[in-house]
PDB file of C-alpha atoms in Angstrom:
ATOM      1  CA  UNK Z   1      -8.867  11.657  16.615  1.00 64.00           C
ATOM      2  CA  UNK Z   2      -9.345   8.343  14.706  1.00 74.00           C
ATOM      3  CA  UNK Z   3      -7.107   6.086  16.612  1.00 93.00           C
ATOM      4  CA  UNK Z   4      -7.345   2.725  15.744  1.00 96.00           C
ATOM      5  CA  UNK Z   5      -9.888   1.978  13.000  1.00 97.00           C
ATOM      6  CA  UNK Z   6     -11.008  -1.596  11.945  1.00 97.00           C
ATOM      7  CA  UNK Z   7     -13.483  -2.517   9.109  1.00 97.00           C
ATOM      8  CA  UNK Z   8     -15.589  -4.144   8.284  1.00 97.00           C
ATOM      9  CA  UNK Z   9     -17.082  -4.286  12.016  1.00 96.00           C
ATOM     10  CA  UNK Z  10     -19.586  -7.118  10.984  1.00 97.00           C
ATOM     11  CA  UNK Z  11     -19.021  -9.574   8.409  1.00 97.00           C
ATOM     12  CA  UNK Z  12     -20.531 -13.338   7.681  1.00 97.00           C
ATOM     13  CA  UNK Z  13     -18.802 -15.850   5.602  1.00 97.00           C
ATOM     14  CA  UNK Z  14     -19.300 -19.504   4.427  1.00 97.00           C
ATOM     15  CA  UNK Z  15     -16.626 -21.585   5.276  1.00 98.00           C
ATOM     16  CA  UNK Z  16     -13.514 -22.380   2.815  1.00 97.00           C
ATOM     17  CA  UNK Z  17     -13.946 -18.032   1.789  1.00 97.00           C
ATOM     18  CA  UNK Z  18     -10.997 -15.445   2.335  1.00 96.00           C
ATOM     19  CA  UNK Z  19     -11.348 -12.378   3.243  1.00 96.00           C
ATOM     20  CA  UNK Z  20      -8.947  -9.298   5.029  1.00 98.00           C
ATOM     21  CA  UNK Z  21     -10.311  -7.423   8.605  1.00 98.00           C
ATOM     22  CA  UNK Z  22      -8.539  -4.220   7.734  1.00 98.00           C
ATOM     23  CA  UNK Z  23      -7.055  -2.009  10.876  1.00 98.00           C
ATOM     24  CA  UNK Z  24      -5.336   1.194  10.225  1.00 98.00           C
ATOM     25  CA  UNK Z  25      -3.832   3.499  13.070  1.00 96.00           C
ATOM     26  CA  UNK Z  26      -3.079   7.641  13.005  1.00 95.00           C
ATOM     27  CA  UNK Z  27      -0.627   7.879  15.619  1.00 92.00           C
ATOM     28  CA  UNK Z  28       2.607   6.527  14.678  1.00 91.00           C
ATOM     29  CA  UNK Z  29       2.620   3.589  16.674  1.00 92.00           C
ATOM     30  CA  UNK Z  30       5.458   1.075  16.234  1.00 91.00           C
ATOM     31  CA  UNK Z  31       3.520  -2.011  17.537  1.00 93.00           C
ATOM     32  CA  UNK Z  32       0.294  -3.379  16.331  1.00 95.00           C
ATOM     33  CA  UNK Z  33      -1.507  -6.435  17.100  1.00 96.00           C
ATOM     34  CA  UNK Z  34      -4.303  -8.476  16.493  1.00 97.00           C
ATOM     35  CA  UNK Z  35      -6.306 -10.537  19.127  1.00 97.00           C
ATOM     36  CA  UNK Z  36      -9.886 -12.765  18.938  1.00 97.00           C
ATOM     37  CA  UNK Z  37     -12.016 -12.744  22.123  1.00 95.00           C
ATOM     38  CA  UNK Z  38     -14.347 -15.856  22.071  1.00 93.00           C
ATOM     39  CA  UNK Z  39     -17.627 -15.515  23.774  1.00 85.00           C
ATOM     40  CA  UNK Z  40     -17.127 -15.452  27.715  1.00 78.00           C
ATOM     41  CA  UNK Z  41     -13.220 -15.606  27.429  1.00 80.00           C
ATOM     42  CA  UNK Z  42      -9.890 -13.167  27.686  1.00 85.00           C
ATOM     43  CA  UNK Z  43      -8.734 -11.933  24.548  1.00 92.00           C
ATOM     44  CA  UNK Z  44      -6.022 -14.465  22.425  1.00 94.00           C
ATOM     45  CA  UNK Z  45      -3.081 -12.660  20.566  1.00 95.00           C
ATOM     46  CA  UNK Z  46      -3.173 -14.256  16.781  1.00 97.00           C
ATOM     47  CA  UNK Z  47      -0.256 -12.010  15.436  1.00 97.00           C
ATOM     48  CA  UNK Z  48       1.965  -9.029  16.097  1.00 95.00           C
ATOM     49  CA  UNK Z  49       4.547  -6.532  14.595  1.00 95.00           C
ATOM     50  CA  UNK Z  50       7.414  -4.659  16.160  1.00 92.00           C
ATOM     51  CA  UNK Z  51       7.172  -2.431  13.097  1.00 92.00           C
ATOM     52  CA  UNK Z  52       7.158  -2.210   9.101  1.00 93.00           C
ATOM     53  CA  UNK Z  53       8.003  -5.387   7.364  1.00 94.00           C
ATOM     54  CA  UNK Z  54       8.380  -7.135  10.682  1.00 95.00           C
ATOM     55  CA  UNK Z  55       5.394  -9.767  12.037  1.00 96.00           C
ATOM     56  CA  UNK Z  56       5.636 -12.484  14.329  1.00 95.00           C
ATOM     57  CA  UNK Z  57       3.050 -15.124  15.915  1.00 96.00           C
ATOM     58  CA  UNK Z  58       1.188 -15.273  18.979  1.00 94.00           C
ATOM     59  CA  UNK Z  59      -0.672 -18.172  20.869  1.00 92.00           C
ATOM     60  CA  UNK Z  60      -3.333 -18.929  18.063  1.00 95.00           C
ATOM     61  CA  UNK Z  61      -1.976 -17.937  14.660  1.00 96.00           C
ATOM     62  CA  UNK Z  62      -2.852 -21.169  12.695  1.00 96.00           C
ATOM     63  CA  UNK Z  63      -5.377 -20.207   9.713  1.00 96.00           C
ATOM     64  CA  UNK Z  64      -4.472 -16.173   9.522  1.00 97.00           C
ATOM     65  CA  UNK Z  65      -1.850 -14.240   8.150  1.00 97.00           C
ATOM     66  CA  UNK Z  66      -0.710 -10.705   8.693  1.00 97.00           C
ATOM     67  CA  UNK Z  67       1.995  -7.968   7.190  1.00 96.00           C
ATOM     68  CA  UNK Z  68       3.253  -4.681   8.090  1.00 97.00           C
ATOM     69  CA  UNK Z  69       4.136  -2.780   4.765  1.00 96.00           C
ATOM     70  CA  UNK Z  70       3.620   0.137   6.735  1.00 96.00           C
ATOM     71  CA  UNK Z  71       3.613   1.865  10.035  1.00 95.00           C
ATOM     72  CA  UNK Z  72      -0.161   3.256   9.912  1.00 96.00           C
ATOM     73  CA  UNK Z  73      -1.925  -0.677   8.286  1.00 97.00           C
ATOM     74  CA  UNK Z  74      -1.398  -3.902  10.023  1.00 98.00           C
ATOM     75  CA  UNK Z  75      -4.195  -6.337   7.600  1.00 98.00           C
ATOM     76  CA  UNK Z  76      -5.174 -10.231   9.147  1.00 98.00           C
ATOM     77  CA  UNK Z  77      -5.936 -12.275   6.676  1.00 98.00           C
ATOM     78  CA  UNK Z  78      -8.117 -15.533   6.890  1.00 96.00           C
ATOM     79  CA  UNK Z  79      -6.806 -17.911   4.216  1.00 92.00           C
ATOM     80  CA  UNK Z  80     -10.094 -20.504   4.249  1.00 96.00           C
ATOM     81  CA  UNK Z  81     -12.405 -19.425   6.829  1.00 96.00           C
ATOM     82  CA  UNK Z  82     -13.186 -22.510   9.071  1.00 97.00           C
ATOM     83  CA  UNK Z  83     -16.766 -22.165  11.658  1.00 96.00           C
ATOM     84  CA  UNK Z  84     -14.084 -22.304  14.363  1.00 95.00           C
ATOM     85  CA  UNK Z  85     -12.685 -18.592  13.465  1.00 97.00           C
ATOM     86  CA  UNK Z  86     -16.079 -17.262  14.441  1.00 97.00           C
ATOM     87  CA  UNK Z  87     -15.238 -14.523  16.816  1.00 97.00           C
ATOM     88  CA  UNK Z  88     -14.540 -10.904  17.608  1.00 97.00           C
ATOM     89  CA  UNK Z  89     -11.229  -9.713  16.399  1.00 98.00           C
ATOM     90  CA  UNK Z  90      -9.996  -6.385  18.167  1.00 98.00           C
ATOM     91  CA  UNK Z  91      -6.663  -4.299  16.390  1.00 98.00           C
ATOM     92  CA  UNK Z  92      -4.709  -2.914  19.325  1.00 96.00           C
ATOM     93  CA  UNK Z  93      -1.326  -0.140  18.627  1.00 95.00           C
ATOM     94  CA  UNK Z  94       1.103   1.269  21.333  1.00 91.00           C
ATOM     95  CA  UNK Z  95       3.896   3.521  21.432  1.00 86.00           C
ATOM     96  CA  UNK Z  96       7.289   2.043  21.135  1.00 77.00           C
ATOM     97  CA  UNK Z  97       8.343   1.023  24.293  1.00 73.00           C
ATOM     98  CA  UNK Z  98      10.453   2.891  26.363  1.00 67.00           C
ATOM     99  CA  UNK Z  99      10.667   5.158  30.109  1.00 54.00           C
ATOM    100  CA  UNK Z 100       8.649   8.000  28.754  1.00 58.00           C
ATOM    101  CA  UNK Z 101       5.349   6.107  28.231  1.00 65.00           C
ATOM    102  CA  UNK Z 102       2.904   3.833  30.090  1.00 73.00           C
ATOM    103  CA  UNK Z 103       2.984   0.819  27.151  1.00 78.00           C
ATOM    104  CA  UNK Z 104      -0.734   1.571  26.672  1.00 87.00           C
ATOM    105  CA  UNK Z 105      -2.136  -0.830  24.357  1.00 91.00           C
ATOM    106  CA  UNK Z 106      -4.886   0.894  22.119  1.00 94.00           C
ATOM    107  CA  UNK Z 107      -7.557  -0.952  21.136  1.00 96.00           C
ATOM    108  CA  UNK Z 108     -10.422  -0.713  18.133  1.00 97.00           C
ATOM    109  CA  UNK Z 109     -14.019  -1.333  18.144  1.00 95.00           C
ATOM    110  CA  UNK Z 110     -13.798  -5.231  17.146  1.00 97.00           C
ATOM    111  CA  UNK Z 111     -14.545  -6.891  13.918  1.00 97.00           C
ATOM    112  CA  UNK Z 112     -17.268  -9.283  14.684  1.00 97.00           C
ATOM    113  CA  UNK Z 113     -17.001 -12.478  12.188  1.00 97.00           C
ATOM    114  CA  UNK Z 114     -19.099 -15.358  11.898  1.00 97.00           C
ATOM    115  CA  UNK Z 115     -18.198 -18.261   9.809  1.00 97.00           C
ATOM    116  CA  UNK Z 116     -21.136 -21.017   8.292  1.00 96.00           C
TER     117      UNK Z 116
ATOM    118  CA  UNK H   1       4.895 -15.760  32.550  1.00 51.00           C
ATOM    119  CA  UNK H   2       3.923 -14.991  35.282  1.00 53.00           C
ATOM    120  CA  UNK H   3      -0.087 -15.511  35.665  1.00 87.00           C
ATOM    121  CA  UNK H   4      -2.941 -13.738  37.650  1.00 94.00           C
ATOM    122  CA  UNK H   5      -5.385 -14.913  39.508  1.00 95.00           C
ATOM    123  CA  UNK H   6      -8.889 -12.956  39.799  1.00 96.00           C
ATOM    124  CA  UNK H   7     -12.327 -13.483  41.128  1.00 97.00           C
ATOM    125  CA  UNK H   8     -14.848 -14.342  38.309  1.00 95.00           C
ATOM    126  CA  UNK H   9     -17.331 -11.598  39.609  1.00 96.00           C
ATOM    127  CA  UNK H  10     -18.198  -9.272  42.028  1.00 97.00           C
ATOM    128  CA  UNK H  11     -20.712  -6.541  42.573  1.00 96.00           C
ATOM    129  CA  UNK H  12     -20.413  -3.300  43.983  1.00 95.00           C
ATOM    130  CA  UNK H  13     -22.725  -0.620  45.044  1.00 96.00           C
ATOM    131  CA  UNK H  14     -23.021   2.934  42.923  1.00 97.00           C
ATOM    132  CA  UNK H  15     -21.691   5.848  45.013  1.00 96.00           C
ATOM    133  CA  UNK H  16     -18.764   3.207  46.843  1.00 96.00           C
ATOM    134  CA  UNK H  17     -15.395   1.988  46.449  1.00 96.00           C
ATOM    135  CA  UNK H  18     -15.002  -0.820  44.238  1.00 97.00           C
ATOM    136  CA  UNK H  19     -11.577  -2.667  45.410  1.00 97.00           C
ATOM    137  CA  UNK H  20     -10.606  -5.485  43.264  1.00 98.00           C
ATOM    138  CA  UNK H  21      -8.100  -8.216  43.968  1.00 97.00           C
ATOM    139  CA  UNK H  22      -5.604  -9.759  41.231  1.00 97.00           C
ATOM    140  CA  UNK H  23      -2.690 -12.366  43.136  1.00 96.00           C
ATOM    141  CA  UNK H  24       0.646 -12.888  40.855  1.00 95.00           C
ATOM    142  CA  UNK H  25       2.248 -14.765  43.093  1.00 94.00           C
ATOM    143  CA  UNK H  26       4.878 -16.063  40.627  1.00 92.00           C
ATOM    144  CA  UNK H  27       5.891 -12.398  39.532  1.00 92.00           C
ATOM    145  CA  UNK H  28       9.595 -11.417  38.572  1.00 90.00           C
ATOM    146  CA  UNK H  29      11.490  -8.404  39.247  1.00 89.00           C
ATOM    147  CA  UNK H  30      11.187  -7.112  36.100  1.00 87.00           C
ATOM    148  CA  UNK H  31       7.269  -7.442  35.518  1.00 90.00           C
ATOM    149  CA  UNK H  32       4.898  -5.180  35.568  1.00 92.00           C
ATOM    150  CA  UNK H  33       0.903  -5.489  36.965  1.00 94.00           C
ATOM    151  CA  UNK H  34      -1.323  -3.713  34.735  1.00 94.00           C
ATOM    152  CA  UNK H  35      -5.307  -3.416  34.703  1.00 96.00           C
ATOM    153  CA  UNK H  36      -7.155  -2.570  31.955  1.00 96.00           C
ATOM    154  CA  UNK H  37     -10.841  -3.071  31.199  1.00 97.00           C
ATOM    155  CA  UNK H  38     -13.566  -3.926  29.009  1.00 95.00           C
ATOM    156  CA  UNK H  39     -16.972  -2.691  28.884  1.00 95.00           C
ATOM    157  CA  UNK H  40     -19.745  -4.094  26.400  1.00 88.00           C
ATOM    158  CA  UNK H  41     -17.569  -6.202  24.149  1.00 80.00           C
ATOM    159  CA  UNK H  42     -15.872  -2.791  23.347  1.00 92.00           C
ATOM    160  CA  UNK H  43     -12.197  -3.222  22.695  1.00 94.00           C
ATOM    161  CA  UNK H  44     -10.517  -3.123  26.451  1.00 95.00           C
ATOM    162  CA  UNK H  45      -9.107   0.128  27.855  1.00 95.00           C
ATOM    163  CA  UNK H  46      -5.935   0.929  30.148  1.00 94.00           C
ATOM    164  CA  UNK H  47      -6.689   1.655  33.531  1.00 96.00           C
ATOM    165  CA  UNK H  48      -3.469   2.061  35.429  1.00 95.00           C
ATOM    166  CA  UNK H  49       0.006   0.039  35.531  1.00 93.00           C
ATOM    167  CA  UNK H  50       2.652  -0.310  38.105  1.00 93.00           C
ATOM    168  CA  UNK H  51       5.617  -1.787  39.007  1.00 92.00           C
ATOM    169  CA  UNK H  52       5.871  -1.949  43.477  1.00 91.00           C
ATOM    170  CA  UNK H  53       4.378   1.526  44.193  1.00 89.00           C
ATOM    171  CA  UNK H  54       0.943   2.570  44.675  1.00 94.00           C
ATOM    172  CA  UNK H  55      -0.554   4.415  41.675  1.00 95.00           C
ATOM    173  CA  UNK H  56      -3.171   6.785  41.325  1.00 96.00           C
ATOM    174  CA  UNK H  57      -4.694   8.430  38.274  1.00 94.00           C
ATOM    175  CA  UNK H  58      -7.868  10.352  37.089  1.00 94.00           C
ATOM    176  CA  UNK H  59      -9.572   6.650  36.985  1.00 94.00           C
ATOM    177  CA  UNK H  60      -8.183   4.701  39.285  1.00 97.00           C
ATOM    178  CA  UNK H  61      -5.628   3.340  42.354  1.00 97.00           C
ATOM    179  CA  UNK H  62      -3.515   0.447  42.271  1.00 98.00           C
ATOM    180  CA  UNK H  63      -2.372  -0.724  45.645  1.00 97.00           C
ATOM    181  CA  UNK H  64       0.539  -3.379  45.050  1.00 96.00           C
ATOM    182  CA  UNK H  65       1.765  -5.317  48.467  1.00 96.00           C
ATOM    183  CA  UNK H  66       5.015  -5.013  49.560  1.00 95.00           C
ATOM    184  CA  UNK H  67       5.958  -8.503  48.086  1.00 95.00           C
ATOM    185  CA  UNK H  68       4.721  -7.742  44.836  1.00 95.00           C
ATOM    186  CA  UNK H  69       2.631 -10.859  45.036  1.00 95.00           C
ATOM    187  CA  UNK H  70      -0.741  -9.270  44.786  1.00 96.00           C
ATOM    188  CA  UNK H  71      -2.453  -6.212  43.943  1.00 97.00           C
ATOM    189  CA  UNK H  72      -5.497  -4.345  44.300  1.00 98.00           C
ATOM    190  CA  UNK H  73      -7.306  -1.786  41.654  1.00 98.00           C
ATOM    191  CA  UNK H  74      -9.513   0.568  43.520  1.00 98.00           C
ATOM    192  CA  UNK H  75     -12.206   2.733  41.491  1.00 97.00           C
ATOM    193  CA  UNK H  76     -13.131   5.245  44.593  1.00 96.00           C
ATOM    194  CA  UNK H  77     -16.855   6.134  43.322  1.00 94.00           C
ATOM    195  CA  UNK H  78     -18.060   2.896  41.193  1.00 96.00           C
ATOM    196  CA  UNK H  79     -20.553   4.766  38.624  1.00 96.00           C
ATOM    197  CA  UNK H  80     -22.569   2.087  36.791  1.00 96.00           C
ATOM    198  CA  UNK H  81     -20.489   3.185  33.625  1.00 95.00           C
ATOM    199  CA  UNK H  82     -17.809   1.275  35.421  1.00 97.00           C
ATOM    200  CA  UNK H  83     -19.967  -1.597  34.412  1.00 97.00           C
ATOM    201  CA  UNK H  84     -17.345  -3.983  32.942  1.00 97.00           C
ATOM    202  CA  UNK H  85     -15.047  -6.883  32.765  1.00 96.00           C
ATOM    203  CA  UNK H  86     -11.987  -6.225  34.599  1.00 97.00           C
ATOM    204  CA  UNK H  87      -8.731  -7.692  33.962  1.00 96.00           C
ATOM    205  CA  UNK H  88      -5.035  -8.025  35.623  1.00 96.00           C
ATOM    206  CA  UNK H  89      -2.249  -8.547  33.955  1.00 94.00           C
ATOM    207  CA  UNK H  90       1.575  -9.094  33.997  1.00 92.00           C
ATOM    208  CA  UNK H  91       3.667  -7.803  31.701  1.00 89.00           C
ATOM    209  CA  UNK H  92       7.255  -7.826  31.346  1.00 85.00           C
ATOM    210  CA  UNK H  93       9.201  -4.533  31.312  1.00 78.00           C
ATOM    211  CA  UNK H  94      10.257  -4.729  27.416  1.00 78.00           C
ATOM    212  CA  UNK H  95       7.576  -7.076  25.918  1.00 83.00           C
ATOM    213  CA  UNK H  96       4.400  -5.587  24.000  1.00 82.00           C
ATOM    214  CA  UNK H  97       2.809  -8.323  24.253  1.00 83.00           C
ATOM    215  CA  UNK H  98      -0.333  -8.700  27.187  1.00 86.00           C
ATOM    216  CA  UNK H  99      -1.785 -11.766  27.846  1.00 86.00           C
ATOM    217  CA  UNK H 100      -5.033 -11.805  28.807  1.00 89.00           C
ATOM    218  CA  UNK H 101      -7.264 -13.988  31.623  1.00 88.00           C
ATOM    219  CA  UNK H 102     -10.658 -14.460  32.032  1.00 88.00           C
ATOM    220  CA  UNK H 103     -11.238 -11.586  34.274  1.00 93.00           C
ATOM    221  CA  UNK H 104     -13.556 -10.120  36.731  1.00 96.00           C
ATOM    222  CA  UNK H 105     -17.224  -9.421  35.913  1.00 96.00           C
ATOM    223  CA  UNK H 106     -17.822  -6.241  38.077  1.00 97.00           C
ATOM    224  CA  UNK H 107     -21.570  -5.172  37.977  1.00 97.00           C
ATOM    225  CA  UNK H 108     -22.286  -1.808  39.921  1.00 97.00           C
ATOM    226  CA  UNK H 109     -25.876  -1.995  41.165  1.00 96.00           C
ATOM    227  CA  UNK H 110     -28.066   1.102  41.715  1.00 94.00           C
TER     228      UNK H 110
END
């Protein structure tokens, strides 16, 4: 029972690099997400998708970018990392909404990125 | 959206009944409260969601008032695994997305 699986789960960078936190989910879930959770604060939604080849933006989606080619990987991209990104990014899946579930939002274990 | 209102912290003895308060006073018909939580900087974890009638699972009850303007999330036996930062939130009935406050800081204490 994988669930929701993000990688790396640590990762440094200098600032101006790329890079890709990678999150993958095994149980057919129509909607991913990504959120950052600064230290001491509720989690911020950066990006989201209804489903393959469908994304959208959430409060703070200035400096990432995401896709959906399929339903299992939803990637976040950071264009030019910037010391301000320097966070904990969680992946988070759930059902397709509907009567017969509880919208349960499924989380990972957090990528936790610091930018110099 | 509606927003929720929490207590930053609150402690709670092992062995009792943890009851913690959330007010959405600004609620609509349509919205639902949920609670989910998050312990150690893991990623958060549902607890329990409802719409105006009490709820009860394997991990928790949610007692919503009558006016739907507050609720409370009751963990009968606090276990110092339940440890964590709680949070409230209000979600509308066919929106994915959950917003997410500050929370409450519940410490159970030996």
């Amino acid at each position: 029972n994988a669930g929701v699986t993000q990688t790396p789960k640590f990762q440094v960078l200098k600032t101006g690099q790329s890079m890709t936190l990678q999150c993958a989910q095994d149980m057919n879930h129509e909607y991913m997400s990504w959120y950052r959770q600064d230290p001491g604060m509720g989690l911020r939604l950066i990006h989201y998708s209804v489903g393959a080849g469908i994304t959208d933006q959430g409060e703070v989606p200035n400096g990432y970018n995401v896709s959906r080619s399929t339903t299992e990987d939803f990637p976040l991209r950071l264009l030019s990392a910037a010391p301000s990104q320097t966070s904990v990014y969680f992946c988070a899946s759930s059902y397709e909404l509907g009567q017969t579930n509880t919208g349960e939002l499924f989380f990972g274990e957090g990528s936790r990125l610091t930018v110099l | 959206d509606a927003k929720t209102t929490q207590p930053p912290s609150m402690d709670c003895a092992e062995g009792r009944a943890a009851n913690l308060p959330c007010n959405h006073s600004t609620i609509s018909g349509n919205e639902y409260v949920y609670w989910y939580r998050q312990i150690h900087s893991q990623g958060p974890q549902y607890i329990i969601h409802g719409l105006k009638n009490n709820e009860t699972n394997e991990m928790a009850s949610l007692i919503i008032t009558e006016d739907r303007k507050s609720s409370t999330l009751i963990l009968p036996h606090a276990t110092l695994r339940d440890t964590a930062v709680y949070y409230c939130i209000v979600r509308v009935a066919n929106d994915y997305k959950l917003s997410f406050g500050a929370g409450t800081t519940v410490t159970v204490r030996a």
